[in-house]
mmCIF file of C-alpha atoms in Angstrom:
data_model
loop_
_atom_site.group_PDB
_atom_site.id
_atom_site.type_symbol
_atom_site.label_atom_id
_atom_site.label_comp_id
_atom_site.label_asym_id
_atom_site.label_seq_id
_atom_site.Cartn_x
_atom_site.Cartn_y
_atom_site.Cartn_z
ATOM 1 C CA MET A 1 -11.246 -10.856 -5.394
ATOM 2 C CA THR A 2 -7.783 -12.148 -6.306
ATOM 3 C CA SER A 3 -6.611 -15.715 -6.063
ATOM 4 C CA THR A 4 -4.558 -17.095 -3.200
ATOM 5 C CA LYS A 5 -1.785 -18.025 -5.667
ATOM 6 C CA ALA A 6 -1.655 -14.474 -6.996
ATOM 7 C CA ARG A 7 -1.540 -13.037 -3.437
ATOM 8 C CA LEU A 8 1.285 -15.392 -2.547
ATOM 9 C CA THR A 9 3.212 -14.408 -5.650
ATOM 10 C CA ALA A 10 2.659 -10.675 -4.897
ATOM 11 C CA ARG A 11 4.046 -11.233 -1.374
ATOM 12 C CA ILE A 12 7.263 -12.851 -2.671
ATOM 13 C CA THR A 13 8.019 -10.524 -5.575
ATOM 14 C CA PRO A 14 10.257 -7.550 -4.656
ATOM 15 C CA VAL A 15 8.860 -4.143 -5.538
ATOM 16 C CA GLY A 16 10.807 -0.943 -4.843
ATOM 17 C CA GLN A 17 9.588 1.142 -1.940
ATOM 18 C CA ALA A 18 9.074 4.228 -4.069
ATOM 19 C CA ASP A 19 6.974 2.156 -6.499
ATOM 20 C CA GLN A 20 4.896 0.819 -3.626
ATOM 21 C CA ASP A 21 4.350 4.287 -2.235
ATOM 22 C CA GLU A 22 3.386 5.688 -5.630
ATOM 23 C CA ALA A 23 0.993 2.803 -6.361
ATOM 24 C CA ARG A 24 -0.680 3.193 -2.984
ATOM 25 C CA SER A 25 -1.091 6.926 -3.558
ATOM 26 C CA LEU A 26 -2.562 6.387 -7.052
ATOM 27 C CA ALA A 27 -4.968 3.795 -5.699
ATOM 28 C CA GLU A 28 -6.126 6.226 -2.996
ATOM 29 C CA GLU A 29 -6.863 8.720 -5.770
ATOM 30 C CA GLY A 30 -8.967 6.074 -7.564
ATOM 31 C CA ARG A 31 -6.398 5.622 -10.360
ATOM 32 C CA THR A 32 -6.218 1.859 -10.029
ATOM 33 C CA SER A 33 -5.071 1.110 -13.610
ATOM 34 C CA LYS A 34 -2.189 3.477 -13.336
ATOM 35 C CA ALA A 35 -1.290 2.080 -9.914
ATOM 36 C CA ILE A 36 -1.167 -1.434 -11.374
ATOM 37 C CA ARG A 37 0.998 -0.268 -14.293
ATOM 38 C CA ARG A 38 3.340 1.386 -11.814
ATOM 39 C CA LEU A 39 3.695 -1.838 -9.843
ATOM 40 C CA ARG A 40 4.373 -3.865 -13.012
ATOM 41 C CA LYS A 41 6.900 -1.501 -14.517
ATOM 42 C CA ASP A 42 10.112 -2.671 -12.845
ATOM 43 C CA SER A 43 8.977 -5.507 -10.580
ATOM 44 C CA GLY A 44 8.198 -8.471 -12.772
ATOM 45 C CA LEU A 45 4.727 -8.705 -11.444
ATOM 46 C CA ALA A 46 2.403 -10.331 -13.992
ATOM 47 C CA LEU A 47 -0.818 -8.741 -15.231
ATOM 48 C CA HIS A 48 -2.934 -10.987 -12.988
ATOM 49 C CA THR A 49 -0.572 -10.645 -9.970
ATOM 50 C CA ALA A 50 -0.226 -6.867 -9.852
ATOM 51 C CA PRO A 51 -3.865 -6.327 -8.748
ATOM 52 C CA ALA A 52 -3.250 -8.711 -5.886
ATOM 53 C CA ALA A 53 -0.160 -6.643 -4.924
ATOM 54 C CA LEU A 54 -2.219 -3.496 -5.089
ATOM 55 C CA ASP A 55 -4.928 -5.124 -2.871
ATOM 56 C CA LEU A 56 -2.221 -5.994 -0.318
ATOM 57 C CA LEU A 57 -0.793 -2.487 -0.390
ATOM 58 C CA THR A 58 -4.193 -0.855 0.096
ATOM 59 C CA GLU A 59 -4.831 -3.279 3.001
ATOM 60 C CA GLY A 60 -1.663 -1.987 4.652
ATOM 61 C CA THR A 61 0.605 -4.934 3.846
ATOM 62 C CA ALA A 62 4.089 -3.923 2.702
ATOM 63 C CA LEU A 63 5.614 -5.921 -0.162
ATOM 64 C CA PRO A 64 9.210 -7.057 -0.048
ATOM 65 C CA THR A 65 11.777 -4.711 -1.557
ATOM 66 C CA THR A 66 14.620 -7.288 -1.723
ATOM 67 C CA TYR A 67 14.958 -10.946 -2.515
ATOM 68 C CA GLY A 68 16.079 -11.505 1.101
ATOM 69 C CA GLN A 69 12.772 -10.099 2.338
ATOM 70 C CA ALA A 70 10.915 -12.094 -0.300
ATOM 71 C CA LEU A 71 12.543 -15.315 0.880
ATOM 72 C CA GLU A 72 11.606 -14.531 4.494
ATOM 73 C CA ALA A 73 8.034 -13.976 3.410
ATOM 74 C CA LEU A 74 8.011 -17.234 1.504
ATOM 75 C CA ARG A 75 9.296 -19.046 4.654
ATOM 76 C CA ARG A 76 6.423 -17.602 6.636
ATOM 77 C CA LEU A 77 3.806 -18.319 4.008
ATOM 78 C CA ASP A 78 4.881 -21.724 2.697
ATOM 79 C CA ALA A 79 7.593 -23.323 4.808
ATOM 80 C CA PRO A 80 7.088 -26.786 3.238
ATOM 81 C CA LEU A 81 7.834 -25.331 -0.232
ATOM 82 C CA VAL A 82 11.066 -23.776 1.043
ATOM 83 C CA GLY A 83 11.960 -27.105 2.606
ATOM 84 C CA GLU A 84 11.469 -28.905 -0.705
ATOM 85 C CA MET A 85 13.484 -26.229 -2.538
ATOM 86 C CA THR A 86 16.229 -26.484 0.049
ATOM 87 C CA GLU A 87 16.441 -30.223 -0.417
ATOM 88 C CA LEU A 88 16.682 -29.832 -4.151
ATOM 89 C CA LEU A 89 19.461 -27.240 -3.802
ATOM 90 C CA ARG A 90 21.391 -29.467 -1.390
ATOM 91 C CA ASN A 91 21.221 -32.158 -4.097
ATOM 92 C CA GLY A 92 22.609 -29.760 -6.635
ATOM 93 C CA ASP A 93 19.342 -29.370 -8.595
ATOM 94 C CA ARG A 94 18.833 -25.594 -8.814
ATOM 95 C CA ASP A 95 16.756 -25.853 -11.978
ATOM 96 C CA SER A 96 14.263 -28.179 -10.326
ATOM 97 C CA ALA A 97 14.012 -25.838 -7.323
ATOM 98 C CA ILE A 98 13.201 -22.931 -9.692
ATOM 99 C CA LYS A 99 10.652 -25.090 -11.552
ATOM 100 C CA LEU A 100 8.975 -26.162 -8.290
ATOM 101 C CA LEU A 101 8.726 -22.550 -7.111
ATOM 102 C CA ARG A 102 7.237 -21.445 -10.389
ATOM 103 C CA GLU A 103 4.696 -24.314 -10.353
ATOM 104 C CA ARG A 104 3.495 -23.480 -6.859
ATOM 105 C CA THR A 105 3.424 -19.718 -7.402
ATOM 106 C CA ASP A 106 3.059 -17.470 -10.434
ATOM 107 C CA ILE A 107 6.522 -15.891 -10.011
ATOM 108 C CA ASP A 108 8.246 -15.095 -13.266
ATOM 109 C CA LEU A 109 11.406 -16.934 -14.374
ATOM 110 C CA ALA A 110 13.794 -14.162 -13.382
ATOM 111 C CA GLY A 111 12.164 -13.709 -9.986
ATOM 112 C CA GLY A 112 12.184 -17.459 -9.375
ATOM 113 C CA TYR A 113 15.829 -17.660 -10.328
ATOM 114 C CA HIS A 114 16.833 -14.842 -7.991
ATOM 115 C CA LEU A 115 14.792 -16.243 -5.072
ATOM 116 C CA VAL A 116 16.304 -19.673 -5.486
ATOM 117 C CA VAL A 117 19.841 -18.228 -5.802
ATOM 118 C CA LYS A 118 19.224 -16.250 -2.555
ATOM 119 C CA LEU A 119 18.085 -19.451 -0.817
ATOM 120 C CA GLY A 120 21.148 -21.272 -2.113
ATOM 121 C CA GLU A 121 23.434 -18.527 -0.762
ATOM 122 C CA GLU A 122 21.784 -18.776 2.614
ATOM 123 C CA ILE A 123 22.144 -22.557 2.956
ATOM 124 C CA GLY A 124 25.627 -22.607 1.384
ATOM 125 C CA ALA A 125 24.601 -24.554 -1.728
ATOM 126 C CA HIS A 126 26.521 -23.773 -4.908
#
């Protein structure tokens, strides 16, 4: 069983559709380790987060393929966090928004940066 934090992170980390399809297929063949490696290859998913992503895929949950989709997922899953990040961005504190996101999830630095930048673009914060 994977942690709630790992599942949240998996649901807000973009993974290419072809990678998701291949990982799902490998998992169906019983090749779990290879499926996890496939998910980690280009996505930024951490070693402890990739199994959660694979669990979601095998349960029929699609992962985001873009940071726009990831941000929408985060809004659905943790609206208060997005509200706090929005406030920080409106106050010009992008670094604190990234830090907050990374503290509440296990998203990697690059993923956190891109997600916060996407939020900033949507709310018009520069």
